[in-house]
Coordinates of C-alpha atoms in Angstrom, one line a residue:
X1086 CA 16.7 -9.4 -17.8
X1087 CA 16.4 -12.9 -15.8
X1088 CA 20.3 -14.1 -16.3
X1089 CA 20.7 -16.9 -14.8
X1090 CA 24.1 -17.6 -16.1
X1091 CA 26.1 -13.7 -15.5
X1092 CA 27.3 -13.0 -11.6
X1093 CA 25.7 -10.1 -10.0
X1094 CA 29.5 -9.0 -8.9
X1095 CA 30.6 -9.0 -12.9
X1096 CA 28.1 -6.2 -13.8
X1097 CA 27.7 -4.3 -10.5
X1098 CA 29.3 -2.8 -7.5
X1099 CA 27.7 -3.1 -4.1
X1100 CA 27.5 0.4 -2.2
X1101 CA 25.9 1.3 1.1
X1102 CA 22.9 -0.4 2.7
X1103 CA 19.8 1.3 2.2
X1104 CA 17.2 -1.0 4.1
X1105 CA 17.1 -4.4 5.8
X1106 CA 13.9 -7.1 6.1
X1107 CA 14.0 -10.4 7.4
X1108 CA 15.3 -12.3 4.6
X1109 CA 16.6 -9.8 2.4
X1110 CA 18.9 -6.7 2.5
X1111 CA 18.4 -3.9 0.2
X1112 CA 22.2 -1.6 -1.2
X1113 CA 22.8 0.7 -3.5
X1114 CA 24.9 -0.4 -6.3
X1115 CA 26.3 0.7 -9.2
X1116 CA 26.4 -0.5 -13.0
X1117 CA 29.8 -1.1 -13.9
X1118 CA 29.5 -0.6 -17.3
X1119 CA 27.7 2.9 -17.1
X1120 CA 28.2 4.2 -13.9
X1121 CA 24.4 4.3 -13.4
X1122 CA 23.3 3.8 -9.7
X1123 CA 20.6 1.2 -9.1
X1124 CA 18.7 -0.3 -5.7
X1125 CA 19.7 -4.0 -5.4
X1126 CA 17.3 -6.5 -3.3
X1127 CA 19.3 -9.4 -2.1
X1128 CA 17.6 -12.1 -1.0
X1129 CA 19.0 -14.7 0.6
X1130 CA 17.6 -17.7 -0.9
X1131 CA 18.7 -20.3 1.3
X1132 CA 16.3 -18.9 4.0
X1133 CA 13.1 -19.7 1.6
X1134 CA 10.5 -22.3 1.3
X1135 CA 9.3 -23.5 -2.0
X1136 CA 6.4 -21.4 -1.4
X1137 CA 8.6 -18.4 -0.8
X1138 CA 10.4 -19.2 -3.8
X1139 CA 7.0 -19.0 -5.9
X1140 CA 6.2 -16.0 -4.3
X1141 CA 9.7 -14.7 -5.4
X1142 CA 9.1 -15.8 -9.3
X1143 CA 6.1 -14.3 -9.4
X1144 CA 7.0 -10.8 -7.9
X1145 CA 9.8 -10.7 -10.4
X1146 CA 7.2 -11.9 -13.2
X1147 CA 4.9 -9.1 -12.3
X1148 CA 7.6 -6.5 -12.0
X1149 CA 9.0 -7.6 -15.6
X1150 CA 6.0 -7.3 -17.2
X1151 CA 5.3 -3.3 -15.6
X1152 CA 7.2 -0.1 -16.9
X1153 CA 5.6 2.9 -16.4
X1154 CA 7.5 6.3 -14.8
X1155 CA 5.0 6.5 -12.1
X1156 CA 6.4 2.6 -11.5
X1157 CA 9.8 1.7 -9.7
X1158 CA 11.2 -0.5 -12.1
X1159 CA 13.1 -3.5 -12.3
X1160 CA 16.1 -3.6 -14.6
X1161 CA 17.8 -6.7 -13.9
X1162 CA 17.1 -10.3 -12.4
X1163 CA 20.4 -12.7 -11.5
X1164 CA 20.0 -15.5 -9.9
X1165 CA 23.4 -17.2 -7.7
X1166 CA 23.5 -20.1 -5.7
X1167 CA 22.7 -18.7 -2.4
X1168 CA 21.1 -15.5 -3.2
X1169 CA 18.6 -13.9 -5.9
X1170 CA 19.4 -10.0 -6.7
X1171 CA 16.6 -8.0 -7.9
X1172 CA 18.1 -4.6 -9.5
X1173 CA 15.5 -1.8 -9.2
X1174 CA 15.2 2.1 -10.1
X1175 CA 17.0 4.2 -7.3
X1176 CA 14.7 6.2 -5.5
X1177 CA 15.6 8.8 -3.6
X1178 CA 13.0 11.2 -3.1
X1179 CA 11.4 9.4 0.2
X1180 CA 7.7 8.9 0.7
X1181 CA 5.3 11.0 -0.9
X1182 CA 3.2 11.9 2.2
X1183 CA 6.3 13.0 4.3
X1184 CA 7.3 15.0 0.9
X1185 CA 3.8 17.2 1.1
X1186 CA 4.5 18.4 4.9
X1187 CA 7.9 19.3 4.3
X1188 CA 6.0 21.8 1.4
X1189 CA 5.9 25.6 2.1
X1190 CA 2.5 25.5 0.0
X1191 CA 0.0 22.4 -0.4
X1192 CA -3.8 22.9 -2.2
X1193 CA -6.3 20.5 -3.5
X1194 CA -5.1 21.1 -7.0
X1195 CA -1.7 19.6 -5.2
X1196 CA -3.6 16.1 -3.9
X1197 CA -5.1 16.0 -7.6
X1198 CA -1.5 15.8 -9.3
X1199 CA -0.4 13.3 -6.8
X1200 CA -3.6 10.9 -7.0
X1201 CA -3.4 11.0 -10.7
X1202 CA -0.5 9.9 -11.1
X1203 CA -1.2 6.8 -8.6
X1204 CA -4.5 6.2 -10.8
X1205 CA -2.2 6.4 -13.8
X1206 CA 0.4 3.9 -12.2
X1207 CA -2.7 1.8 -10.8
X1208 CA -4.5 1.8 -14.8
X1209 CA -1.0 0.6 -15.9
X1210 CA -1.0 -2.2 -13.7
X1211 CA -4.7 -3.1 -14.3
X1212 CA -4.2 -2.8 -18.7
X1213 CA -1.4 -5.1 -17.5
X1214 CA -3.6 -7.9 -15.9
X1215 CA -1.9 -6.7 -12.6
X1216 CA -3.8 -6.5 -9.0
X1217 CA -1.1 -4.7 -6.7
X1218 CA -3.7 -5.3 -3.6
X1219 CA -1.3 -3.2 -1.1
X1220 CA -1.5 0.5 -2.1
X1221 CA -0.6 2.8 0.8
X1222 CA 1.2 5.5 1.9
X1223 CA 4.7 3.6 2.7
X1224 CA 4.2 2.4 -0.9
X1225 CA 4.0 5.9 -2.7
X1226 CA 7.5 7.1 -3.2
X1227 CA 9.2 10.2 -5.0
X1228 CA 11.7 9.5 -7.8
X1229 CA 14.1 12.3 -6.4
X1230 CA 14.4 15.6 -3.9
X1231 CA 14.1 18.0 -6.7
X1232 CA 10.3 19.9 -6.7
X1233 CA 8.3 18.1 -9.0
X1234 CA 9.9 15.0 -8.8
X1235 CA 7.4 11.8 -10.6
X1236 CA 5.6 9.8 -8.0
X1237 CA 6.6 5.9 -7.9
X1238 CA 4.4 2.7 -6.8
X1239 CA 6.4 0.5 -5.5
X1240 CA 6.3 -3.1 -3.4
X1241 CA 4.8 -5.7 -5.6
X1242 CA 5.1 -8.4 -3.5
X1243 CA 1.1 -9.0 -2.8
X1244 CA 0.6 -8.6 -6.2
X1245 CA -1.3 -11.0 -8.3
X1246 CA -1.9 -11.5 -12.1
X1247 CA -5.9 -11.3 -13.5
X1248 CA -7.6 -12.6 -16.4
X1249 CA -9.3 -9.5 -17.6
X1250 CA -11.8 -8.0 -15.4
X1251 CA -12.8 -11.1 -13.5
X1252 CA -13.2 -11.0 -10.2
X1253 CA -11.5 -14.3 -9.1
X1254 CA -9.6 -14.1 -6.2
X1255 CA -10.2 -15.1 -2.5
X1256 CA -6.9 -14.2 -1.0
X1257 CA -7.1 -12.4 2.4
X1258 CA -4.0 -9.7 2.0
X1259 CA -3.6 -5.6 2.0
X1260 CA -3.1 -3.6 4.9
X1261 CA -6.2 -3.4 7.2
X1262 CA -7.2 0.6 6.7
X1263 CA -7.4 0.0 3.1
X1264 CA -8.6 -3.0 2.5
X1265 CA -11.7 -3.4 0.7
X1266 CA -15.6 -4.4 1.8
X1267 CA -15.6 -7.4 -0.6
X1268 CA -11.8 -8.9 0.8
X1269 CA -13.3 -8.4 4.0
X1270 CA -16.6 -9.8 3.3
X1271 CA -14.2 -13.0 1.6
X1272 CA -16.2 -12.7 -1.7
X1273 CA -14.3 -12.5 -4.8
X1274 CA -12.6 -9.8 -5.9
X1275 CA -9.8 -8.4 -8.4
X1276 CA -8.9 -4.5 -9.8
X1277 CA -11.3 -2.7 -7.6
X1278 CA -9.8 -3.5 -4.5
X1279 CA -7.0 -0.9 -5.7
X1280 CA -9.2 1.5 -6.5
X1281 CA -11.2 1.6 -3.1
X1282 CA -7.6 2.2 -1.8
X1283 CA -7.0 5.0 -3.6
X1284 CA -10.0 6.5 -2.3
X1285 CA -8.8 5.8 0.9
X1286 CA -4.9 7.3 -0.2
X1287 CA -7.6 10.8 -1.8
X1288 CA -9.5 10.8 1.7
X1289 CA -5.9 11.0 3.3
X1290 CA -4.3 13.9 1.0
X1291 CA -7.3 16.3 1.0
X1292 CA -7.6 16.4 4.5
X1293 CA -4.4 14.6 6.6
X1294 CA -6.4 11.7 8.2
X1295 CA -8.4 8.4 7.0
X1296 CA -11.9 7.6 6.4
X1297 CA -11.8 4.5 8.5
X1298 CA -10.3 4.1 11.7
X1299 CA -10.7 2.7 15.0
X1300 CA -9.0 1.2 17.7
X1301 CA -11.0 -1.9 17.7
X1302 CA -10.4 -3.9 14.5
X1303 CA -14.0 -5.3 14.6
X1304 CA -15.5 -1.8 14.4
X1305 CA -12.6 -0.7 11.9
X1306 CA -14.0 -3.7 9.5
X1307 CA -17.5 -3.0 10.2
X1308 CA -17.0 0.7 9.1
X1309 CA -15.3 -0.2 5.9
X1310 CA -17.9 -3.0 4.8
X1311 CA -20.8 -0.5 5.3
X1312 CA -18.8 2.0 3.9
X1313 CA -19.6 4.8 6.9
X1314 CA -17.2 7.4 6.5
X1315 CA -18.2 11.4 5.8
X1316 CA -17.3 15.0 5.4
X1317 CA -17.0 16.5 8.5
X1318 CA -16.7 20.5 9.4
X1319 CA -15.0 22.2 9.3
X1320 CA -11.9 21.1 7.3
X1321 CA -14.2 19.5 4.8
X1322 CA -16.0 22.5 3.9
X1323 CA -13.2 23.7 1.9
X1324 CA -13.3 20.9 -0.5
X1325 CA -14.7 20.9 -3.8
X1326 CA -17.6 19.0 -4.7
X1327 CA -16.2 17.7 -7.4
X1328 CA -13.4 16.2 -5.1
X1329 CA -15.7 14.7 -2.8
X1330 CA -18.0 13.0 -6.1
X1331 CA -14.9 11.1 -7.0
X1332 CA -13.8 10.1 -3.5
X1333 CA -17.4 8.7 -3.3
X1334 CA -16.9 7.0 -7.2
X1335 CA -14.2 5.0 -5.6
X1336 CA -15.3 4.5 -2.5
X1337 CA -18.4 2.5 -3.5
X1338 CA -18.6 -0.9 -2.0
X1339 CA -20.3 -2.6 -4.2
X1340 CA -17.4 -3.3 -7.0
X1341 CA -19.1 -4.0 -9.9
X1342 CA -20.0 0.3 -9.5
X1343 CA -16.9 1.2 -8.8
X1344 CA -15.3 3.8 -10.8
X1345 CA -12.7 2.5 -12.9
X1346 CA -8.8 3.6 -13.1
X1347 CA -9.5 4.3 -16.5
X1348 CA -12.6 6.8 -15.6
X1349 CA -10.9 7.9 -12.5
X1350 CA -8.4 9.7 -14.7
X1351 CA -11.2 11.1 -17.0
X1352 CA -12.9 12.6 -13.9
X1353 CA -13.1 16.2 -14.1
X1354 CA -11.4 17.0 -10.9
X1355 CA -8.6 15.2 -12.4
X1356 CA -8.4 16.2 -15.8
X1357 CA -9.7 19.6 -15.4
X1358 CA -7.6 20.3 -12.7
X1359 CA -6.9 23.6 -13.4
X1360 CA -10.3 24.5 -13.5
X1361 CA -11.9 22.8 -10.8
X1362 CA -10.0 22.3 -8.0
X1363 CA -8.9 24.3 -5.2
X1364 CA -5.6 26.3 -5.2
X1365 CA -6.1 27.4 -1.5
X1366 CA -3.2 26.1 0.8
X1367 CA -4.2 23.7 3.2
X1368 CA -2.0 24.1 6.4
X1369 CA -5.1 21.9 8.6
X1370 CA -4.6 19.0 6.0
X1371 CA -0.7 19.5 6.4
X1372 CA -0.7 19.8 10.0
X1373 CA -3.1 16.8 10.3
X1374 CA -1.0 15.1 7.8
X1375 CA 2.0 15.1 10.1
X1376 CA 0.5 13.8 12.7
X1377 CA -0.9 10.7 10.9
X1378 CA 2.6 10.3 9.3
X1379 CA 3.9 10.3 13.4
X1380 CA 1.6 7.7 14.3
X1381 CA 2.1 5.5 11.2
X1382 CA 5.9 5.8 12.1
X1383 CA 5.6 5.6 15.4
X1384 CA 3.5 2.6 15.6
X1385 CA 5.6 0.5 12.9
X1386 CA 9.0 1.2 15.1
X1387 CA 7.2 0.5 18.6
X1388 CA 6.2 -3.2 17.0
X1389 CA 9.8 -3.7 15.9
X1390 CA 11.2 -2.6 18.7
X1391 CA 8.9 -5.0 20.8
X1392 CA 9.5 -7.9 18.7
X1393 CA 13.4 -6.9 19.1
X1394 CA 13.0 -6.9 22.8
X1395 CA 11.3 -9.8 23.5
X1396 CA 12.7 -11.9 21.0
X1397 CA 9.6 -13.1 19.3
X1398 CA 9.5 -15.4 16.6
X1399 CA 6.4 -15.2 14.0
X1400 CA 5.6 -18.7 15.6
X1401 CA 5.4 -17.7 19.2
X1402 CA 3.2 -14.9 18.2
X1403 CA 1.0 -17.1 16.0
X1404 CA 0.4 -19.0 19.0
X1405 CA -1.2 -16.2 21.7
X1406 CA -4.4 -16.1 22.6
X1407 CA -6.5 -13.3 21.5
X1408 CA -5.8 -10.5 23.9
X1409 CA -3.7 -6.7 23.6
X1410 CA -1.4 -8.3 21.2
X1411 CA -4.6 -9.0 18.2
X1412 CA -5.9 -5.3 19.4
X1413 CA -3.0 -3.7 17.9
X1414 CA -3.3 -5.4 14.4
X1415 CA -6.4 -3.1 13.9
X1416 CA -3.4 -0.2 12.9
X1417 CA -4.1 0.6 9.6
X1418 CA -0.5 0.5 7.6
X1419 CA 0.4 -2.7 8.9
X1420 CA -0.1 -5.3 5.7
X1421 CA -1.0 -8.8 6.5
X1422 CA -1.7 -12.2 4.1
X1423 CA -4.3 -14.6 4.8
X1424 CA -2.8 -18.2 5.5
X1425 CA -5.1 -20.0 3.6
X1426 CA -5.9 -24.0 2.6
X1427 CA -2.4 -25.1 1.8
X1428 CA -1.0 -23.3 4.4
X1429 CA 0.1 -19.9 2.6
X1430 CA 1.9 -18.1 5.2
X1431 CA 3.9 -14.9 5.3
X1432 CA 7.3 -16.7 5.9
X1433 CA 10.3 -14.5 4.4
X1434 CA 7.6 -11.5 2.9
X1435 CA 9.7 -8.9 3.4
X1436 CA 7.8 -5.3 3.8
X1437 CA 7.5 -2.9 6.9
X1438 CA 5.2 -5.0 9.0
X1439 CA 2.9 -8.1 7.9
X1440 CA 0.4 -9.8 9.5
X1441 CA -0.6 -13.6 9.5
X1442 CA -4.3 -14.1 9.3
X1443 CA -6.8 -16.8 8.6
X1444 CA -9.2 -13.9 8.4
X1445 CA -9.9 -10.6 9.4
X1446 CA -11.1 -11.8 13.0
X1447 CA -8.0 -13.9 13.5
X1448 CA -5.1 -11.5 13.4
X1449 CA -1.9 -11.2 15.1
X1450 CA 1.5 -9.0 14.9
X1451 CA 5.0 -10.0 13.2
X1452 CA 6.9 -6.7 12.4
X1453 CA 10.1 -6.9 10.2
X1454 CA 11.1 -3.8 9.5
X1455 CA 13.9 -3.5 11.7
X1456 CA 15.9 -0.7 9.7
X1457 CA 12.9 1.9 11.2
X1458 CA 14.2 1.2 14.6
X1459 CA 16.9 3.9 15.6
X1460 CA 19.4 2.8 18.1
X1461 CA 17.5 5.1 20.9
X1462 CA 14.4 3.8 20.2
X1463 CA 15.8 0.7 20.8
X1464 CA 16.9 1.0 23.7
X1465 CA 13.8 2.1 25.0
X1466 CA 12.2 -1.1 24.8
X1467 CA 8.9 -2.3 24.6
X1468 CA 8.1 0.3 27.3
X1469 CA 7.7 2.8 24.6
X1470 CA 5.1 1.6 23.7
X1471 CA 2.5 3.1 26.3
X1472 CA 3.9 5.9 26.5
X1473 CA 3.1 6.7 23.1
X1474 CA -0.5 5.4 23.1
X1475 CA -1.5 9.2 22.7
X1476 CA 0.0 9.9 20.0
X1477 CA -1.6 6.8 17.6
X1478 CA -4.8 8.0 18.8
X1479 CA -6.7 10.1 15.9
X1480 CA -9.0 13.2 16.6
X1481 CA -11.8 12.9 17.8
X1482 CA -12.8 13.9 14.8
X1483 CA -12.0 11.0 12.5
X1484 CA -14.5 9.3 14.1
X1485 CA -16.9 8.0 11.1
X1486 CA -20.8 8.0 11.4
X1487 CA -23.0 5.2 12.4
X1488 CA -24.9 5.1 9.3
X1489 CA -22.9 4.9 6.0
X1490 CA -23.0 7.7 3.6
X1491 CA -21.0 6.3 0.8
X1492 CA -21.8 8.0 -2.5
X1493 CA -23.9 10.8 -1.0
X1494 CA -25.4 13.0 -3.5
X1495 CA -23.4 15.8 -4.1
X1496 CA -24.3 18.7 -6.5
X1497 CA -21.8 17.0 -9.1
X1498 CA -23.6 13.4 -9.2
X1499 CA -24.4 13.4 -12.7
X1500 CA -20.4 14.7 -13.4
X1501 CA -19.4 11.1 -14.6
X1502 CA -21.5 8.4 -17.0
X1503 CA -22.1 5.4 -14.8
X1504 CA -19.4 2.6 -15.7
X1505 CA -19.6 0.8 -18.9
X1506 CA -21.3 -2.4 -18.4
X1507 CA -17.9 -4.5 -20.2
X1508 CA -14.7 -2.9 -19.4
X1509 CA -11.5 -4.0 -21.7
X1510 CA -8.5 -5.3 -20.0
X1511 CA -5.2 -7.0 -21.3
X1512 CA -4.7 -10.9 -20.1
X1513 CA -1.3 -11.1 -19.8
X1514 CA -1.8 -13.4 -17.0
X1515 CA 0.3 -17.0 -17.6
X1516 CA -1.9 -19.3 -16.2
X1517 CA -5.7 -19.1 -15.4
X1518 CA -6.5 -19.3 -11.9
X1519 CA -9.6 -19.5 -10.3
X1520 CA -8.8 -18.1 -7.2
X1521 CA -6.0 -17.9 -4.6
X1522 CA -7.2 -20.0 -2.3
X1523 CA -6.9 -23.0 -5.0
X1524 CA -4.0 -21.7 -6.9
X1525 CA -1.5 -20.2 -4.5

């Protein structure tokens, strides 16, 4: 797969551009040989540090290592003087979450399907020694258009290789919304931080909004270490029990009780679907869902288009005081990496938006996504972005409780065993690292 030697240009044919980041460009292509259409990442090589270029080895490793169908895979690895392609699976299907409102009918049985097959991409990753550590929505794609079509994980460029089940890292990296109490608390951690984000992702599908969420990213942080979210009425009355039992399983904040990926998928509401869960259509959860996939949207293109307008460099922006600029990093799909004691920046990480943080109380904005920005958005300017203040705002009813209710009793509790005290898990990692902060 990694040829070094063979010319991208002898085994494929470059088509249209599908998607653009600041040191990459993303096309479809097609494999001369078969006629098989593929997505090719081009990165442009000459634009990287050495760090970037360890960065770049190991997404490639990690991706090499993973082939699962809920998984976008990578088929091919070439290397050229100037650039590095990385051939992957061609996805057409879109995002998952802007799949569901487009649905004439959507029930709890329907959120069960989808999160099981993220848990079963997730436990794939984990048996793997794999950490994907940036599991959200913009992440969740469909394989095709056609009804039914597989769900696929896909951007592996947070991810980090594990020894096991230790928890060994130190990293400060995710998106903020679903981030973990114990990355946030910068105490060690490993696979549960993707499991508390699929909680988060479960939260989102049953109902259309998230757990956590304010304006201010202090209070945001605070909610998610306590773990104060609940079930309010009336759209949570519909829910299952059983739904709600595993949402709280995964949702724990300590993470040595954390329900695993393994016993996620043996919960009842997922593997007793048919039997459990809910086949009422939920038009409040798809109506709220659209909204939350507007605001997501919205806010990701208003932050390009301000960068684009202003000509900001990730320097200049590193260098603001704290002020409106470190308010807005509290928007929960925006993914960020700590910069850490050799100096790990974000430089050339190439995803929707990223952040550059020493930790979660020093954040600031650098947007790269600039294939979200239409050419009318553009020209609106930075000015779009008040105007459009209303529309990232949540209900009022998002608004979590001041005391935490994380694992409330439900009349399910004693559902699942409590998690086995060891927990088996593949080392395929290649070196043994004691934490990011000393090894990246």
């Amino acid at each position: 797969m990694n040829n070094a030697c063979t010319r991208f240009s002898d085994n494929y044919e470059l088509k249209e551009e599908l998607g653009k980041g600041a040191f990459s460009i993303v096309k479809r292509c097609v494999q001369k040989a078969t006629g098989l259409e593929f997505a090719a990442k081009i990165i442009n090589t000459k634009k990287l540090s050495a760090r970037d270029f360890q960065k770049l080895e190991r997404e490639g490793r990690i991706c090499r290592k993973l082939q699962h169908p809920n998984i976008v895979r990578l088929h091919d690895s070439i290397q050229e003087e100037s650039f590095h392609y990385l051939v992957f699976d061609l996805v057409t299907g879109g995002e998952l979450f802007e799949d569901i409102v487009a649905r004439e009918f959507y029930s709890e049985a329907d959120a069960s399907h989808c999160i099981q097959q993220i848990l079963e991409s997730v436990n794939h990753c984990h048996v793997n020694g794999v950490v994907h550590r940036d599991l959200k929505p913009e992440n969740l794609l469909l394989a095709s258009k056609l009804k039914g079509a597989a769900v696929k994980l896909a951007d592996f460029g947070l991810a980090i290789e594990v020894q096991g089940e230790q928890q060994a890292w130190f990293g400060f990296a995710g998106t903020p919304g679903y981030l973990s109490p114990e990355v946030l608390k910068k105490e060690p951690y490993g696979k549960p931080v993707d499991i508390w984000a699929c909680g988060v992702i479960l939260y989102i599908l049953l109902v259309g909004y998230p757990p956590f969420w304010d304006e201010d990213q202090h209070r945001l942080y605070a909610q998610i270490k306590a773990g104060a979210y609940d079930y309010p009425s009336p759209e949570w009355d519909t829910v299952t029990p059983e739904a709600k039992n595993l949402i709280n399983q995964m949702l724990t904040v300590n993470p040595a009780k954390r329900i695993t990926s393994t016993e996620a998928l043996k919960h009842p509401w997922i593997c007793q679907r048919e039997r459990v869960a809910s086949v009422v259509h939920r038009q409040e959860t798809v109506d709220c869902l659209k909204k939350f996939n507007a605001r997501r949207k919205l806010k990701g293109a208003i932050l390009t288009t301000m960068l684009a307008t202003r000509n900001f460099s990730s320097k200049s922006i590193i260098k603001k005081e704290s002020g409106s600029q470190v308010k807005e990093s509290s928007d929960s799909n925006t993914t960020l990496e700590d910069d850490d004691s050799k100096e790990e920046k974000a430089k050339g990480v190439d995803r929707s938006s990223t952040v550059i943080a020493k930790d979660p109380d020093e954040q600031v904005n650098v947007t790269e996504n600039i294939a979200t920005v239409t050419p009318a958005l553009a020209a609106k300017g930075s000015g779009l972005f008040a105007n459009a203040l209303s529309m990232m705002m949540p209900p009022a009813k998002q608004t979590p409780p001041a005391t935490p209710v994380h694992n409330a009793a439900t009349s399910v509790a004693n559902l699942m065993p409590p998690p086995s005290p060891s927990k088996g898990g593949v080392n395929t990692s290649e070196s043994n690292r004691a934490g990011e902060w000393q090894t990246e």
